[in-house]
CSV table of C-alpha atoms in Angstrom, one decimal:
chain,number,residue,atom,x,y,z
R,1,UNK,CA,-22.8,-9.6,66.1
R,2,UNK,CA,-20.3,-12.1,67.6
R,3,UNK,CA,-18.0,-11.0,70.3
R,4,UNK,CA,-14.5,-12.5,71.2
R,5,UNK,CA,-11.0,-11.9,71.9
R,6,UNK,CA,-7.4,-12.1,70.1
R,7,UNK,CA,-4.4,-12.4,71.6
R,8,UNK,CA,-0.6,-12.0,70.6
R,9,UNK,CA,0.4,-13.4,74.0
R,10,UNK,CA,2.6,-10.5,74.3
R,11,UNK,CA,5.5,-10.8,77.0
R,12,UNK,CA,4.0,-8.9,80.0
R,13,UNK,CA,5.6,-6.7,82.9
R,14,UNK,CA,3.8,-6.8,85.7
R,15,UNK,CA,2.9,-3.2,86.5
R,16,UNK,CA,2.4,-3.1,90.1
R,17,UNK,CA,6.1,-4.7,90.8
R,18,UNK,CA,7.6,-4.7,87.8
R,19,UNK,CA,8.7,-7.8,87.5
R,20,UNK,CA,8.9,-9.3,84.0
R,21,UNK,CA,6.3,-12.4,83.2
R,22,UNK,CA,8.6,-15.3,82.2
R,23,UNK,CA,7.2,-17.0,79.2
R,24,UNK,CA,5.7,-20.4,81.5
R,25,UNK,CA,3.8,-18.2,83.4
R,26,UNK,CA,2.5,-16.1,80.7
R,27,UNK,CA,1.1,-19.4,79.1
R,28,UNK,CA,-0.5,-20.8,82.1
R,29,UNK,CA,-2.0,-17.0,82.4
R,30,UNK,CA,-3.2,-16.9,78.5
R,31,UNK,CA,-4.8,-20.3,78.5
R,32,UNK,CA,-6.8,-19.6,82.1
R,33,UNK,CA,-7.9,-16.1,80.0
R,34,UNK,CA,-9.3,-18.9,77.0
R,35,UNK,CA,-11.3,-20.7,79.8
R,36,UNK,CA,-12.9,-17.7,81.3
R,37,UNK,CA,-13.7,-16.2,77.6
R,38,UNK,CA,-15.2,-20.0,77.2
R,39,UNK,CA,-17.1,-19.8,80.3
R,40,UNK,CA,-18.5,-15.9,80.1
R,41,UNK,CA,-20.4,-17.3,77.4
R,42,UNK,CA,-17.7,-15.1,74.7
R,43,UNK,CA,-18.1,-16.5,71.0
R,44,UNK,CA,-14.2,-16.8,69.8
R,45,UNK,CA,-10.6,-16.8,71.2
R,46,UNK,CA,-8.0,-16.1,68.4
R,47,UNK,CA,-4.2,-16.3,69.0
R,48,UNK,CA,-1.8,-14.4,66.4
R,49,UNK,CA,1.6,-15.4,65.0
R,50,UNK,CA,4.4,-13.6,65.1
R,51,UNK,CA,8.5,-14.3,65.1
R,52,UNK,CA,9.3,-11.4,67.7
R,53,UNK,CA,10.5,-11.2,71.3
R,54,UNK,CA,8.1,-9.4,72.4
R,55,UNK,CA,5.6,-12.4,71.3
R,56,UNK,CA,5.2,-15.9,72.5
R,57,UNK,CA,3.0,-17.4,70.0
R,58,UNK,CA,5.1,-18.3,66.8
R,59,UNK,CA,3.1,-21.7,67.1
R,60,UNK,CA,-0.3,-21.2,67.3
R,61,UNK,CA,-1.9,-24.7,66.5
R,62,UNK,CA,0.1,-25.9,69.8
R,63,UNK,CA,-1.7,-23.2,71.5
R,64,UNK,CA,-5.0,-23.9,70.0
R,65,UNK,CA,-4.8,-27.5,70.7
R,66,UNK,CA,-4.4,-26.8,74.4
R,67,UNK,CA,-6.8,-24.6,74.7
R,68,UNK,CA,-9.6,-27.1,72.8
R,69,UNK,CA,-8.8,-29.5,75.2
R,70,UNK,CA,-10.0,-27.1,77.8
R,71,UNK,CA,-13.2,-25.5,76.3
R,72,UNK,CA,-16.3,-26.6,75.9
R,73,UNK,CA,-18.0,-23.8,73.4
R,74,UNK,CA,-15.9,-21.1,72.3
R,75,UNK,CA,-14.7,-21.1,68.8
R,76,UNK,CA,-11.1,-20.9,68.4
R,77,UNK,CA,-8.6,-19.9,65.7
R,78,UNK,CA,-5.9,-17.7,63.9
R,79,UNK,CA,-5.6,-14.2,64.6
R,80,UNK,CA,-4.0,-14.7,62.0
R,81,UNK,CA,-1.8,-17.3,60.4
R,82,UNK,CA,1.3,-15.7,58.1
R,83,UNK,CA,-0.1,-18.3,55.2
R,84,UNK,CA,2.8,-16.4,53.1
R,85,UNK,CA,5.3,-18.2,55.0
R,86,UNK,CA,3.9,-21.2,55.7
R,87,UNK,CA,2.9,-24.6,53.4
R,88,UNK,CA,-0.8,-24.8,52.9
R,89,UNK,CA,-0.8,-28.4,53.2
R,90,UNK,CA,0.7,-28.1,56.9
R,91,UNK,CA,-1.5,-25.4,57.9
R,92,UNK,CA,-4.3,-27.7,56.6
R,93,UNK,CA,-3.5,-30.6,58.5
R,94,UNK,CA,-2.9,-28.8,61.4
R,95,UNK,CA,-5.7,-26.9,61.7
R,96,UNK,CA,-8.3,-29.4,60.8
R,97,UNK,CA,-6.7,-32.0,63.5
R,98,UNK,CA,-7.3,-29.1,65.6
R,99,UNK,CA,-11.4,-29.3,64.7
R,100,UNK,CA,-10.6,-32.9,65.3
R,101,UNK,CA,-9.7,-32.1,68.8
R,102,UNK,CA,-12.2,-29.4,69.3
R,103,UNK,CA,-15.3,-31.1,68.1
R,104,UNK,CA,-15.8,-28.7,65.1
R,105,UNK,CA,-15.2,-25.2,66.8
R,106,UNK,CA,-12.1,-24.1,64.5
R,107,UNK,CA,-12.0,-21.3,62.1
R,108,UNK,CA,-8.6,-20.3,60.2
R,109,UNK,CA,-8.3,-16.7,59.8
R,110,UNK,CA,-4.9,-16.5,57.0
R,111,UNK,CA,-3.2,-13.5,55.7
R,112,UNK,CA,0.2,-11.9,55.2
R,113,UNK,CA,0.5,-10.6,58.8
R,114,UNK,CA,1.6,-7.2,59.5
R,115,UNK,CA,5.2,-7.7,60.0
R,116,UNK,CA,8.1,-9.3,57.9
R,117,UNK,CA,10.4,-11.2,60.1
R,118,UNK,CA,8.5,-14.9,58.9
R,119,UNK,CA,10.0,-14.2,55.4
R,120,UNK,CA,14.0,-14.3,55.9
R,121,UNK,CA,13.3,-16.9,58.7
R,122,UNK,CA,11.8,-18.9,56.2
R,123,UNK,CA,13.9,-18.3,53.3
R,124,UNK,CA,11.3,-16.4,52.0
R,125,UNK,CA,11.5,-13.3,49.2
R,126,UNK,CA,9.8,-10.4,50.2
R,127,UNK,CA,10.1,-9.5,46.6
R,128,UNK,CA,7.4,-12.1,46.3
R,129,UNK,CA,4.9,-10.7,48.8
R,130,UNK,CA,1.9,-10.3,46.8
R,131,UNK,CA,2.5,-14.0,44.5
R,132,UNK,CA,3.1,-16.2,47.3
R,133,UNK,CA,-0.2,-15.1,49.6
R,134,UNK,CA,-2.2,-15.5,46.1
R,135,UNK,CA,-0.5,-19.2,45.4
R,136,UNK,CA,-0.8,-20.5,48.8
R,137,UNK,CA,-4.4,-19.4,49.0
R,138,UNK,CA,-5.0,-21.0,46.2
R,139,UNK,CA,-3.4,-23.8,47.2
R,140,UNK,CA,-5.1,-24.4,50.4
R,141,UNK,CA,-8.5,-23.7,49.2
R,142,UNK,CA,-7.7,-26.6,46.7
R,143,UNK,CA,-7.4,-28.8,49.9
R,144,UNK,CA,-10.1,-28.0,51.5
R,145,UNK,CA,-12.4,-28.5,48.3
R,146,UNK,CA,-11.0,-31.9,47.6
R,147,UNK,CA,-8.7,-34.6,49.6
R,148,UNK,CA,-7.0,-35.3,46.3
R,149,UNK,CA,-5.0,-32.6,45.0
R,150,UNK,CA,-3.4,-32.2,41.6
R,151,UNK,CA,-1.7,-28.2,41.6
R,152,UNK,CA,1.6,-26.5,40.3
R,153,UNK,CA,2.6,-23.4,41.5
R,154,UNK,CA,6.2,-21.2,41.7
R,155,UNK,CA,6.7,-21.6,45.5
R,156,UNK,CA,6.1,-24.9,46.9
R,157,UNK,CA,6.6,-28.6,44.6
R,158,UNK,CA,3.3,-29.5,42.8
R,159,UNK,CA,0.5,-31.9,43.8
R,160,UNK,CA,0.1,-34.9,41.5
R,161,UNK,CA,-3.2,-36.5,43.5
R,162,UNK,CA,-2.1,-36.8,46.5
R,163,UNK,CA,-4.1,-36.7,49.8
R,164,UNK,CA,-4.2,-34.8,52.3
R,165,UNK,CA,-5.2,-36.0,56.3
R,166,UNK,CA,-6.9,-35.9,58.5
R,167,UNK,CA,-9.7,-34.4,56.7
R,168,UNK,CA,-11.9,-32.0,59.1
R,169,UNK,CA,-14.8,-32.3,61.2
R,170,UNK,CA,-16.4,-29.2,59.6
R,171,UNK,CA,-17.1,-29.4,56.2
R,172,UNK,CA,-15.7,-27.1,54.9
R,173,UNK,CA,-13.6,-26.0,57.2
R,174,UNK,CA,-14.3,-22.4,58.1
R,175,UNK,CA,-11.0,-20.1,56.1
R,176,UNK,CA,-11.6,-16.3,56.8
R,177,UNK,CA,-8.8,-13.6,54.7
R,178,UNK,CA,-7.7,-11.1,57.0
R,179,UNK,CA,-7.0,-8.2,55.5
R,180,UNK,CA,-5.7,-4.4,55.9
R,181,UNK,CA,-6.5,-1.7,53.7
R,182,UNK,CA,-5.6,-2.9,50.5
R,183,UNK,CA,-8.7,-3.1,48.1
R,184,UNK,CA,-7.4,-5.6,46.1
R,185,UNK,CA,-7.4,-7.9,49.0
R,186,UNK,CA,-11.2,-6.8,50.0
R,187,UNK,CA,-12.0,-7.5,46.1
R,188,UNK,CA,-10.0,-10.9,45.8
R,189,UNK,CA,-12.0,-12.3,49.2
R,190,UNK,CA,-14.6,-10.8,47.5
R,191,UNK,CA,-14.6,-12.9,44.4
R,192,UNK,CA,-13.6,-15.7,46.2
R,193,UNK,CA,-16.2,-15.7,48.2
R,194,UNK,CA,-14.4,-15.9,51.7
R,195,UNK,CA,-15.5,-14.2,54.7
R,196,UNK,CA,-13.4,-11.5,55.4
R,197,UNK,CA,-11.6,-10.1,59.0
R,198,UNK,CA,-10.8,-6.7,58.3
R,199,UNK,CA,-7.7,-5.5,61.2
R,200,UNK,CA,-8.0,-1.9,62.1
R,201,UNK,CA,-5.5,-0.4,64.0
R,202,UNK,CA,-5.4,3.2,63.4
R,203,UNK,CA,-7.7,5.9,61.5
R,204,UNK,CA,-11.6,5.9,62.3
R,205,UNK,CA,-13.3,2.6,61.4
R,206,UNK,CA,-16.0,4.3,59.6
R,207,UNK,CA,-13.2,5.2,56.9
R,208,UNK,CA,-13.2,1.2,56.2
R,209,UNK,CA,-16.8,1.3,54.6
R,210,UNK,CA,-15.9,1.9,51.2
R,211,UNK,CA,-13.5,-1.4,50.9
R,212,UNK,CA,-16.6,-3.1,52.8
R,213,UNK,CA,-18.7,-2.9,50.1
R,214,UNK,CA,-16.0,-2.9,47.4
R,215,UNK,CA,-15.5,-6.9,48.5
R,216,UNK,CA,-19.6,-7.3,48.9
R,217,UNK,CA,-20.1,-6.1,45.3
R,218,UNK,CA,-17.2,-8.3,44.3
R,219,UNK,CA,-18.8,-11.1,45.9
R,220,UNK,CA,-22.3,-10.3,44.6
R,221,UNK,CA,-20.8,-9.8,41.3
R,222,UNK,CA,-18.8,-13.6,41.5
R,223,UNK,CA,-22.5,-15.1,42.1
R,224,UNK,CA,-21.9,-15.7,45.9
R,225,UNK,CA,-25.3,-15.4,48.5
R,226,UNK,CA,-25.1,-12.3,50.5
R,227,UNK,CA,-24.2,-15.0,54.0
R,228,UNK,CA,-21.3,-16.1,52.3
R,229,UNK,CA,-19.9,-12.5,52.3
R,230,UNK,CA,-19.3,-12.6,56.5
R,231,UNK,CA,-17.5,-9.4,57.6
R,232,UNK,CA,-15.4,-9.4,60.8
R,233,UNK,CA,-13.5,-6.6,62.6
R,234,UNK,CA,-10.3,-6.7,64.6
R,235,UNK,CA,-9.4,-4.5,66.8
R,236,UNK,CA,-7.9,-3.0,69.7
R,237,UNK,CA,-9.8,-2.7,72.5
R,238,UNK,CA,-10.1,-3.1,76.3
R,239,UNK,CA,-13.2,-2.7,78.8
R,240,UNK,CA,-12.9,-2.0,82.5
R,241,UNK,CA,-15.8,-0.9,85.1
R,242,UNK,CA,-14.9,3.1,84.3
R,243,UNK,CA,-14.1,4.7,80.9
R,244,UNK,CA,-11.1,6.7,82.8
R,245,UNK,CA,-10.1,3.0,84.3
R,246,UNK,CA,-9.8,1.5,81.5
R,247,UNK,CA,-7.6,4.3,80.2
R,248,UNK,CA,-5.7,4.4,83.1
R,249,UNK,CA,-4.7,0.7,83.0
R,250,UNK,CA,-4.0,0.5,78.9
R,251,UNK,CA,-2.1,3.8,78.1
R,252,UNK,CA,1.6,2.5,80.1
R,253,UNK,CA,1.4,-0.8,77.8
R,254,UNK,CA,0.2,1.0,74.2
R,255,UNK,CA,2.3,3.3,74.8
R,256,UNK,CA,5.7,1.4,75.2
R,257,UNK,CA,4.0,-0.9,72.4
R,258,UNK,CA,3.2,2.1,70.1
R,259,UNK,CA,6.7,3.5,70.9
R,260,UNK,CA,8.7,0.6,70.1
R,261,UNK,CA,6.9,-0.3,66.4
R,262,UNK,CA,7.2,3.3,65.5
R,263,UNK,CA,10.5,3.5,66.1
R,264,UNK,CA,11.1,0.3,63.8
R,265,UNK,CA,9.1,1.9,61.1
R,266,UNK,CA,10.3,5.6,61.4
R,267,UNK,CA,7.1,6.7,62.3
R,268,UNK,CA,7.0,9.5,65.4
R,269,UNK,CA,6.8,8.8,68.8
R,270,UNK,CA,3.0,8.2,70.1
R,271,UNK,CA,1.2,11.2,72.2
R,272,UNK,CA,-1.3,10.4,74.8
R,273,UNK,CA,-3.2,13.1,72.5
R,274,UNK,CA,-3.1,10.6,69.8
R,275,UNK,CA,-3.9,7.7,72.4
R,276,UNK,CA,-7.5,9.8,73.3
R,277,UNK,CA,-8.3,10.3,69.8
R,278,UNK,CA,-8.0,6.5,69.1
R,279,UNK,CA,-9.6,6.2,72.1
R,280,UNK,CA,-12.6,8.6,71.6
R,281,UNK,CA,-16.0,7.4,70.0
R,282,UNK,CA,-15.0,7.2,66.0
R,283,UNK,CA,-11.1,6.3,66.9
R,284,UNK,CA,-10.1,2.2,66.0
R,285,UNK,CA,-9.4,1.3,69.4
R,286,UNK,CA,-12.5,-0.1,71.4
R,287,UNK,CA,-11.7,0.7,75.4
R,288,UNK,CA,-14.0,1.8,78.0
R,289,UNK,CA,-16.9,1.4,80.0
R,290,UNK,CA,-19.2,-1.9,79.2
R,291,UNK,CA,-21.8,0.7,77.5
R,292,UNK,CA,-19.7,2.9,75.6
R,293,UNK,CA,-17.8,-0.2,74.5
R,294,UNK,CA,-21.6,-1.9,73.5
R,295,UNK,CA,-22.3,1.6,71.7
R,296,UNK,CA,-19.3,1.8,69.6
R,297,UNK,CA,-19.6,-1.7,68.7
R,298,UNK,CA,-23.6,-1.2,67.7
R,299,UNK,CA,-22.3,2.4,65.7
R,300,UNK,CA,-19.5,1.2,64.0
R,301,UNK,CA,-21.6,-1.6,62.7
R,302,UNK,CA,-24.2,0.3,61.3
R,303,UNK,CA,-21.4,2.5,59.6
R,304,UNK,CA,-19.9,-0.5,57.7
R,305,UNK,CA,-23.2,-2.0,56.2
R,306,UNK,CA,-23.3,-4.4,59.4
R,307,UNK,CA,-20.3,-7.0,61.1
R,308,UNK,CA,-20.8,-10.5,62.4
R,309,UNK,CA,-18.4,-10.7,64.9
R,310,UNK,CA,-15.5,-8.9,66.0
R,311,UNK,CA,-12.6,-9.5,68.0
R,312,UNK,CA,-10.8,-7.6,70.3
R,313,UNK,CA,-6.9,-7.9,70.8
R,314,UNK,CA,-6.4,-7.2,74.4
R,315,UNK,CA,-2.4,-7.5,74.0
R,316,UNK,CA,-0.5,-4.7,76.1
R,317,UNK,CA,3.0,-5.4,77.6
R,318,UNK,CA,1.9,-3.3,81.0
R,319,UNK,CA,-1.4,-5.0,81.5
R,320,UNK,CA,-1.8,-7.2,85.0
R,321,UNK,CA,-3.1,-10.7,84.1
R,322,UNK,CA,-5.6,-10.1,87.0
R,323,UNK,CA,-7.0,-7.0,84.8
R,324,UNK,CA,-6.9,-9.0,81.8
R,325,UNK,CA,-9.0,-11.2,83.1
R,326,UNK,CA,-11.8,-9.1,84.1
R,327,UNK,CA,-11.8,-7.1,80.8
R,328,UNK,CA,-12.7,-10.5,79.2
R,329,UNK,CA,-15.0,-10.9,82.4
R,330,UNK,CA,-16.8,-7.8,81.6
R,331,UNK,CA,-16.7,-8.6,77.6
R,332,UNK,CA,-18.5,-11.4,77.9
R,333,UNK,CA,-21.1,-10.6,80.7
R,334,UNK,CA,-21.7,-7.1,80.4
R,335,UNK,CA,-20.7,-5.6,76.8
R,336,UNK,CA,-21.9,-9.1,75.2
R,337,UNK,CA,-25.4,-8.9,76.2
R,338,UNK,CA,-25.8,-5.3,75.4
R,339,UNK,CA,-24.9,-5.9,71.8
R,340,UNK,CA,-27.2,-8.8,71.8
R,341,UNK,CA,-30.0,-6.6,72.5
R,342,UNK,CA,-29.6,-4.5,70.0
């Protein structure tokens, strides 16, 4: 199992003074947490996309390419990229200049994202949810299977053989489907033979196993080998030297995170009751000590028919960049090796 982080590059308020971490700063701070997830030995770095003000990475190949230029080993990639509201030839381009740049350490994670404002900023239908993730899927594995294209589609002009550059240094280049809980998405990766990042954010991660093996008996079914059927988690997480420390330091920021999406989505306010239970040893978020984080990690695999790697979004708006830090410190040097060993 392969460990690494995600970010959102969530605007941050420092919680010792309480001052508020303008946006420069909070980029010099996201890309020294990159380096020390390269040099901890930590297997990916992901960076999400979002449209919100509460988020600084609407642009994540910009982010990427900064960070390849200043990483040896770690993979890097989308965590994940809103292919709904994007053009597939763009991300393509983009993202294999980006394995250009980082000497073949890219992978693209796409999916619809998990909230809407990229549709009405891009003149987008949300009447068309479902259709236009299908089409530009379609679209962009199209691209990366030939550097010719002919295609037609509903949502973007057709292809009539034109190419598409740079090509990649990979070949192919790494595309991943992140998913929710829909089983129609688990199935379609399935069939399409796509590794597949599966974000949990709430519930018990246990509850996922069902739509685990609903998209590896798709894929069995489509003819694809068993190592083509990659499973990957997402999660929430954070590890600290003490259990209680870790809570301590996370529960200001998910809370005032929690709070603020609930409220958008008419959902009740968040409990630090609920916050424990996430938090306890069958809850989705992954926070503690290095061994309880390793032993979660180890259970929760064995639950879902095995993971290759998993990621975990550190993101809180009340979290110290200092503290940050050594959570990825600890990820990589303590929690890491544990897994490793089985």
């Amino acid at each position: 199992m392969h460990l690494g982080v995600d970010s959102f590059v969530a605007a941050v308020t420092d919680p010792r003074t309480g001052r508020r971490v303008g946006p420069e700063e909070r980029m010099a701070h996201l890309l020294e947490e990159i380096e020390l997830a390269d040099r901890v030995g930590l297997y990916s770095f992901g960076i999400g996309e979002h449209h919100r003000p509460e988020y600084y990475d609407s642009a994540p190949p910009v982010i990427l390419a900064a960070a390849a230029a200043r990483t040896e080993r770690i993979r890097l990639g989308s965590a994940v990229a809103v292919l709904s509201a994007a053009d597939p030839v763009r991300v393509f381009q983009q993202f294999a200049t980006l394995d250009l740049i980082s000497r073949g350490r890219i992978d693209l994670v796409v999916g619809r994202g998990s909230f809407t404002e990229a549709f009405p900023l891009f003149g987008l239908s949300l009447a068309d949810y479902d259709e236009l993730f299908d089409e530009k899927l379609d679209l962009l594995l199209r691209i990366r299977g030939s550097e010719h294209v002919t295609w037609s589609g509903r949502h973007r002009p057709a292809l009539t053989g034109q190419g598409v550059y740079p090509r990649p240094l990979q070949d192919p280049l790494p595309i991943w489907v992140g998913v929710g809980g829909t089983p129609t998405s688990f199935v379609r990766a399935g069939l399409l033979g796509l590794p597949l990042m599966v974000a949990i954010i709430g519930g018990e991660p246990r509850q996922f196993a069902p739509l685990v093996d609903l998209y590896r008996q798709a894929g069995a079914q489509a003819g694809h080998a068993p190592e083509r059927l990659q499973v990957g988690l997402h999660v929430f997480g954070y590890v600290a030297d003490s259990t209680q420390a870790a809570a301590d330091t996370i529960y200001p920021g998910w809370h005032e995170m929690f709070t603020a999406v609930s409220r958008e989505r008419g959902f009740r306010a968040p409990t630090r009751a609920q916050f424990d239970a996430t938090s306890g040893p069958d809850g989705a978020f992954f926070m503690g000590d290095p061994d309880t984080v390793a032993d979660k990690l180890q259970r929760i695999s064995a639950q879902l028919g095995g993971v290759d790697r998993v990621s975990i979004q550190m993101t809180n708006p009340r979290l110290a960049h200092e503290d940050l830090l050594r959570g990825i410190e600890l990820l990589g040097t303590e929690v890491a090796p544990r897994v490793a060993a089985g």
